[in-house]
Short mmCIF file of C-alpha atoms in Angstrom, two decimals:
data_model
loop_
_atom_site.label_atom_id
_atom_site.label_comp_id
_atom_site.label_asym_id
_atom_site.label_seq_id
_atom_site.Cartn_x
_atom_site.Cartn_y
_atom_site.Cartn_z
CA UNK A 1 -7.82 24.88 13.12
CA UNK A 2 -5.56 22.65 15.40
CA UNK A 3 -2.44 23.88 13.66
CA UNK A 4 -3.31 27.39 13.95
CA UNK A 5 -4.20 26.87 17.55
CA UNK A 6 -0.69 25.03 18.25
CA UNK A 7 0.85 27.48 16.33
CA UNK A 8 -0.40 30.42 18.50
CA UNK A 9 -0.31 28.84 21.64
CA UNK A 10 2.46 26.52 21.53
CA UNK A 11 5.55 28.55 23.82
CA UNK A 12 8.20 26.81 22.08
CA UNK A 13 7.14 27.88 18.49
CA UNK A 14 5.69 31.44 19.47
CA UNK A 15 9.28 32.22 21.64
CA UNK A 16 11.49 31.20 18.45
CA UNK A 17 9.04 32.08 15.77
CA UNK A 18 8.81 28.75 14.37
CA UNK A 19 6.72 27.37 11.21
CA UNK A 20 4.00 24.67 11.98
CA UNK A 21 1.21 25.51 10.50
CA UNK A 22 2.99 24.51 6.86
CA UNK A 23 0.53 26.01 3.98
CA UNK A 24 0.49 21.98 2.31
CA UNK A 25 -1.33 20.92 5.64
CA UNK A 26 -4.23 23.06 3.57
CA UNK A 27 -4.50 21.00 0.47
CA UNK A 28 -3.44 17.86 2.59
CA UNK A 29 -6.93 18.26 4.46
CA UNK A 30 -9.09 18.97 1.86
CA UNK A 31 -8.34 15.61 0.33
CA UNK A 32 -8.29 13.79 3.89
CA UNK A 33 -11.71 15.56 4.39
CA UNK A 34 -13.41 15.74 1.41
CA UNK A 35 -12.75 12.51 -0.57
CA UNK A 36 -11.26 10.03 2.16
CA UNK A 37 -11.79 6.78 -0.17
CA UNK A 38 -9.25 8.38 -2.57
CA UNK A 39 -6.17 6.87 -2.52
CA UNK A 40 -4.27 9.86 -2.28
CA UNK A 41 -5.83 10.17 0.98
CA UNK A 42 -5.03 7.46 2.93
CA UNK A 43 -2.31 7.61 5.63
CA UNK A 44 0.45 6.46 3.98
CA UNK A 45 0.51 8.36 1.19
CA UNK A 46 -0.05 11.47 3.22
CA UNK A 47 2.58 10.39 5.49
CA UNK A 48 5.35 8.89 3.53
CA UNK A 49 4.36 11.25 0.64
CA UNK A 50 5.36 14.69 2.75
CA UNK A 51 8.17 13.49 4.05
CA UNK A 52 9.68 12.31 0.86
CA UNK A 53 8.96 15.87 -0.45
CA UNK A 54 10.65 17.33 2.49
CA UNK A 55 13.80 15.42 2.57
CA UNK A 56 14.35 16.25 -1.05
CA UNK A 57 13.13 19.95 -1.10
CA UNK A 58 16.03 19.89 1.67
CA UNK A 59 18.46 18.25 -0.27
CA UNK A 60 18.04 20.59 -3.31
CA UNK A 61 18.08 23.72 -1.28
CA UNK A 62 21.41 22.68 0.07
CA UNK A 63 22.72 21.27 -3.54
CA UNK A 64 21.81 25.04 -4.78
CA UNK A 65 22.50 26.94 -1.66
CA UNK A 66 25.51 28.82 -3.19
CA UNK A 67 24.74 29.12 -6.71
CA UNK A 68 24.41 31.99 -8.65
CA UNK A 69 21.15 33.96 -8.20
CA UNK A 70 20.32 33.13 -12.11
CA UNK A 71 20.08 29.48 -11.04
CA UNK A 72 17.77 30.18 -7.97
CA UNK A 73 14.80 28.61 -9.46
CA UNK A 74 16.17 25.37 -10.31
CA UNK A 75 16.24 23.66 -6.98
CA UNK A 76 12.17 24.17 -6.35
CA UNK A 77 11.76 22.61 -9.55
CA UNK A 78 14.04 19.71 -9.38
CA UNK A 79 12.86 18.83 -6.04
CA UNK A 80 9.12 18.73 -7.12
CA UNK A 81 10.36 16.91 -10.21
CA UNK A 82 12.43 14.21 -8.13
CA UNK A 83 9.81 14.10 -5.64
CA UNK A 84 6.80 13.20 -7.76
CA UNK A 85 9.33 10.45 -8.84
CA UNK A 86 9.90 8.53 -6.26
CA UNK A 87 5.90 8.94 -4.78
CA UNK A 88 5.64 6.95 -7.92
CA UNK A 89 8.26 4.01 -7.33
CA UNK A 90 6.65 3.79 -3.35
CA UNK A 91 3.34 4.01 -4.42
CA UNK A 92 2.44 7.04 -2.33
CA UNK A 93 1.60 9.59 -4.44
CA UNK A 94 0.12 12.97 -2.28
CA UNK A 95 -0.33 16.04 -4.48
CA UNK A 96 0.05 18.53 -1.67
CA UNK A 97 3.24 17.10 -0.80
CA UNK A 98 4.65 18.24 -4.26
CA UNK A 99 4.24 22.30 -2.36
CA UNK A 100 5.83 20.59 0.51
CA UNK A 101 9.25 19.83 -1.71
CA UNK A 102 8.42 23.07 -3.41
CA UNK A 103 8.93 24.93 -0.38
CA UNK A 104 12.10 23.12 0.57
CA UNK A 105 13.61 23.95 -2.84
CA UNK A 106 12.30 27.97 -3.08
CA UNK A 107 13.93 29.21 -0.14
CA UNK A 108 11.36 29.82 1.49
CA UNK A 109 11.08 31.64 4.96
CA UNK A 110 9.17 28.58 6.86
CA UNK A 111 12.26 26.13 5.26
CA UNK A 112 14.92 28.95 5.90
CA UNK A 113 13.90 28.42 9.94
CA UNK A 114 14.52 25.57 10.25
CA UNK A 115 16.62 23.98 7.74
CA UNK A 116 17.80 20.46 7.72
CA UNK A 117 15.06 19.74 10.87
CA UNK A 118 12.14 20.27 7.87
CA UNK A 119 11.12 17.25 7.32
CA UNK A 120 10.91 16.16 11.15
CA UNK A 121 9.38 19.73 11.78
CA UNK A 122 7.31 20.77 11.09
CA UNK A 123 6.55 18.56 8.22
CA UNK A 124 5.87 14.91 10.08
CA UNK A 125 4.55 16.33 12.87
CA UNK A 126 1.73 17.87 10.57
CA UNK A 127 1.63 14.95 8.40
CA UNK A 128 0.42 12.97 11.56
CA UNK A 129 -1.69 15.22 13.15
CA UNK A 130 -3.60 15.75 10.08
CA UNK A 131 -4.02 11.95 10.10
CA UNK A 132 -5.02 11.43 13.27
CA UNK A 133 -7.87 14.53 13.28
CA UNK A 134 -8.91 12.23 9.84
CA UNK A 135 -9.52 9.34 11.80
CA UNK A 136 -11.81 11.13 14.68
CA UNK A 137 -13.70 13.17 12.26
CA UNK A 138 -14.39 10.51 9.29
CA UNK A 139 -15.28 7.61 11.33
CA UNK A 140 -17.96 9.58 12.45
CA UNK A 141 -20.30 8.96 9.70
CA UNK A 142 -17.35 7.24 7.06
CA UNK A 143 -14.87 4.97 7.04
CA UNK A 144 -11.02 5.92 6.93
CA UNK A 145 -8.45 4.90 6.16
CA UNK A 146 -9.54 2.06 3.62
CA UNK A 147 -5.84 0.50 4.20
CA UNK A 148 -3.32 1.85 6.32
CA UNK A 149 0.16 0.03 4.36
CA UNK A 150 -1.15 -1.79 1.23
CA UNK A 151 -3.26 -0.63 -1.04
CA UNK A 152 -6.83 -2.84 -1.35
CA UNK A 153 -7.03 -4.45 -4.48
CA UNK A 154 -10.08 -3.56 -6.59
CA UNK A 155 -11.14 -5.45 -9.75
CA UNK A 156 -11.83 -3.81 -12.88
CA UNK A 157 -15.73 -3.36 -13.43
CA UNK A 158 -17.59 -6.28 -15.59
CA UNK A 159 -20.30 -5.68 -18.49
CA UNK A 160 -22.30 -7.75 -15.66
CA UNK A 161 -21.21 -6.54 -11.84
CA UNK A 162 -20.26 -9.56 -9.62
CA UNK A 163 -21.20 -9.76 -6.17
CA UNK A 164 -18.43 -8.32 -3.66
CA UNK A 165 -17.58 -11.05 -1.08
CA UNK A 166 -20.15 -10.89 1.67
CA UNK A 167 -23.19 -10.04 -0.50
CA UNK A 168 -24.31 -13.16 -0.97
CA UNK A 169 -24.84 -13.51 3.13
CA UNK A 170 -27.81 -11.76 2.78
CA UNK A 171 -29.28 -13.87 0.56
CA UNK A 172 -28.10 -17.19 2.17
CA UNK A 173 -31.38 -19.84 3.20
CA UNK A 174 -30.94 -23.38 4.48
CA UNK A 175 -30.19 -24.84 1.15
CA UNK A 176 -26.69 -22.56 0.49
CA UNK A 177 -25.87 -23.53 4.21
CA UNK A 178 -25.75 -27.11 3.66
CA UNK A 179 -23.99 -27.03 0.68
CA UNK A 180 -21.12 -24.20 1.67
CA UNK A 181 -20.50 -26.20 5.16
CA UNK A 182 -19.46 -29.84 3.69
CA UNK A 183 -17.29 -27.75 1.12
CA UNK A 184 -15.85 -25.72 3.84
CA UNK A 185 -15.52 -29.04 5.53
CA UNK A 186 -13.04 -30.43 2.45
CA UNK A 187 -11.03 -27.20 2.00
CA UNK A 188 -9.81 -27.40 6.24
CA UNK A 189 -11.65 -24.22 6.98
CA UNK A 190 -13.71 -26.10 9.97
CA UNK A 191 -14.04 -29.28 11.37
CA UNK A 192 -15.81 -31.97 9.55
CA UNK A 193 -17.49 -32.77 12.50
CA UNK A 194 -19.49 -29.77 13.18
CA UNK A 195 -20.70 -29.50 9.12
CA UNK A 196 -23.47 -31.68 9.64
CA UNK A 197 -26.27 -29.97 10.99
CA UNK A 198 -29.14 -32.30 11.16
CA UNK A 199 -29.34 -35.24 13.01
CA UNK A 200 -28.57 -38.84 11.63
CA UNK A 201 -30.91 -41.83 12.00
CA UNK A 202 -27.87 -43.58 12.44
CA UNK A 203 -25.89 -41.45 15.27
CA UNK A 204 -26.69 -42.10 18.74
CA UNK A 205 -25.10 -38.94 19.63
CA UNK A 206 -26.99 -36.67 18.06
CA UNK A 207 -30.19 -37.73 19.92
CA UNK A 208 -32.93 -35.08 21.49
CA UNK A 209 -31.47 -32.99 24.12
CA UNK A 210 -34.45 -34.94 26.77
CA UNK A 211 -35.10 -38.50 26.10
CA UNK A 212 -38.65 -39.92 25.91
CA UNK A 213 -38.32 -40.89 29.93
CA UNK A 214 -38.06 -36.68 30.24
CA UNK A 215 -34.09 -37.56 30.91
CA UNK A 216 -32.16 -35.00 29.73
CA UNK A 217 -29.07 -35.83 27.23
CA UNK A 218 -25.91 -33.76 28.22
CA UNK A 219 -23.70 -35.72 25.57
CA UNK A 220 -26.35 -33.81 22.68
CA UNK A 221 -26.70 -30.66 24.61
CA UNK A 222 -22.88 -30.27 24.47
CA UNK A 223 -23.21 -31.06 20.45
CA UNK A 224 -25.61 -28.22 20.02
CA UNK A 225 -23.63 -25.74 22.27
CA UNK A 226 -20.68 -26.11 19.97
CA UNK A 227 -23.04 -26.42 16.93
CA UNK A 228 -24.08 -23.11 18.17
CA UNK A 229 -20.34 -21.40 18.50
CA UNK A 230 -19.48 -22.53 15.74
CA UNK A 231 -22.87 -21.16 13.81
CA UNK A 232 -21.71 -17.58 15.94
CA UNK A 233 -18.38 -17.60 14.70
CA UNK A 234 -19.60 -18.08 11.46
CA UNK A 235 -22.05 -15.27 11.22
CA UNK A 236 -18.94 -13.02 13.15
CA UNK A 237 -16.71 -14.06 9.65
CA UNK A 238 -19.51 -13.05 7.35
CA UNK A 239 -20.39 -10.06 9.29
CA UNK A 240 -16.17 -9.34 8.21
CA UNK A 241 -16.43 -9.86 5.26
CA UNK A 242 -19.39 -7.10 4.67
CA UNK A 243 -17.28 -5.29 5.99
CA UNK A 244 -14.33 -5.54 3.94
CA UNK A 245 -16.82 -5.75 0.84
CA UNK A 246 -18.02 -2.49 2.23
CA UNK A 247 -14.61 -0.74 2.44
CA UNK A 248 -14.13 -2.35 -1.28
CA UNK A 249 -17.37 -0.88 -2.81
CA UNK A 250 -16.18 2.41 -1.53
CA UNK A 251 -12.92 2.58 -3.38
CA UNK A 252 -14.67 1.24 -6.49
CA UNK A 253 -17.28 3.71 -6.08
CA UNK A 254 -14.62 6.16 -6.26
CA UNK A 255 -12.43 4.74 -9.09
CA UNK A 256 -15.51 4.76 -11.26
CA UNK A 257 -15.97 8.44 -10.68
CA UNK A 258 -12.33 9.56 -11.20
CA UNK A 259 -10.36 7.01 -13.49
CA UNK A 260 -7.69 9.37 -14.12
CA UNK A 261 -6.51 9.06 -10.19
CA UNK A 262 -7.34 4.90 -10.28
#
């Protein structure tokens, strides 16, 4: 709807009849929309994907420009050909941008307007609006993109499933705490002197915040106030990690249901 609204109301475009609304943007949103946990989805791919196409749908349709009429057909399908290519070797593949190199290469009358300008219009510029409308309207109720440069790694599913990282927050108790904080403690990850939670019989310092005389201790009430950030920063780097385990689940959700795109 936003490209057909640009593309009527826009002066520049309607005063020199000017493509925008590019019929790929179609397919392009119905993967963006419909299945944003794909990986064919995610920004790069649509990005990087459609201009790829376009550069080399341009190429070809200059390469061919002045062949003979019997050899018309060849540059649409060496373009797609080439294109689908070198998705592969960046990692981007986008299906809809295979039309995008298709029109470059068929001479068609949205390429034949603009010519060598394709790919930077109307091409990117629909790439990432298409992108950006993705990120207002799935973050709504869903999460996109699930990486914006490299792909998320996703390991293969077990006979037995194993816990994504951050699972096992929720079913953390005093026990798991102790032992995960002294290990933390060994690996550098925090400070060995905030891993001990409960006060020594032997440490002076970590004394009752008011003394039997109804004094009150400031050297143990600073203790506790950086026990405490430090137990809030730690809940803020689980509450991360859910959140990454969420984004995770959702592409393995996905892979399950379509292995032929994993």
């Amino acid at each position: 709807m936003v490209l057909c609204l640009i593309t009527k109301y826009g002066a520049a475009i309607r005063d020199h009849n000017l493509p925008f609304a590019i019929a790929p943007a179609g397919a392009s949103a119905v993967l963006i929309f419909a299945v944003p946990a794909s990986p064919l989805a995610q920004p790069r791919n649509v990005i990087v994907g459609h201009v790829i196409s376009a550069l080399i749908g341009t190429f070809m349709n200059a390469l061919f420009r002045h062949a003979a009429e019997s050899f018309r057909w060849m540059p649409a399908a060496l373009a797609v050909g080439i294109s689908i290519f070198l998705m592969g070797l960046t990692n981007c593949y986008h299906p809809p941008a295979g039309a995008t190199a298709f029109l470059g290469g068929f001479f068609a009358s949205d390429f034949e307007a603009v010519r060598w300008w394709f790919p930077l219009y109307p091409v990117l510029p629909v790439a990432l609006i298409m992108v950006a409308i993705g990120l207002i309207v799935n973050n709504i109720c869903r999460v996109y993109p699930i990486y914006w440069f490299t792909p998320v790694h996703v390991p293969k599913a077990h006979s037995s499933p194993q816990p994504l990282p951050g699972e096992y927050a929720d079913q953390a108790n005093a026990d798991n705490l102790d032992k995960e904080l002294p290990a933390a403690a060994e690996r550098g990850q925090i400070s060995p002197s905030s891993v001990s939670m409960q006060p020594s019989p032997n440490d002076s310092s970590s004394s009752s915040v008011i003394n039997p005389e109804g004094e009150v201790n400031d050297e143990a009430g600073n203790e506790m106030e950086t026990q405490v950030a430090w137990l809030r920063a730690r809940v803020h780097e689980l509450e991360m990690e859910l959140a990454h385990a969420r984004h995770a689940r959702q592409i393995y959700t996905f892979k399950t249901a379509h292995p032929d795109l994993a």
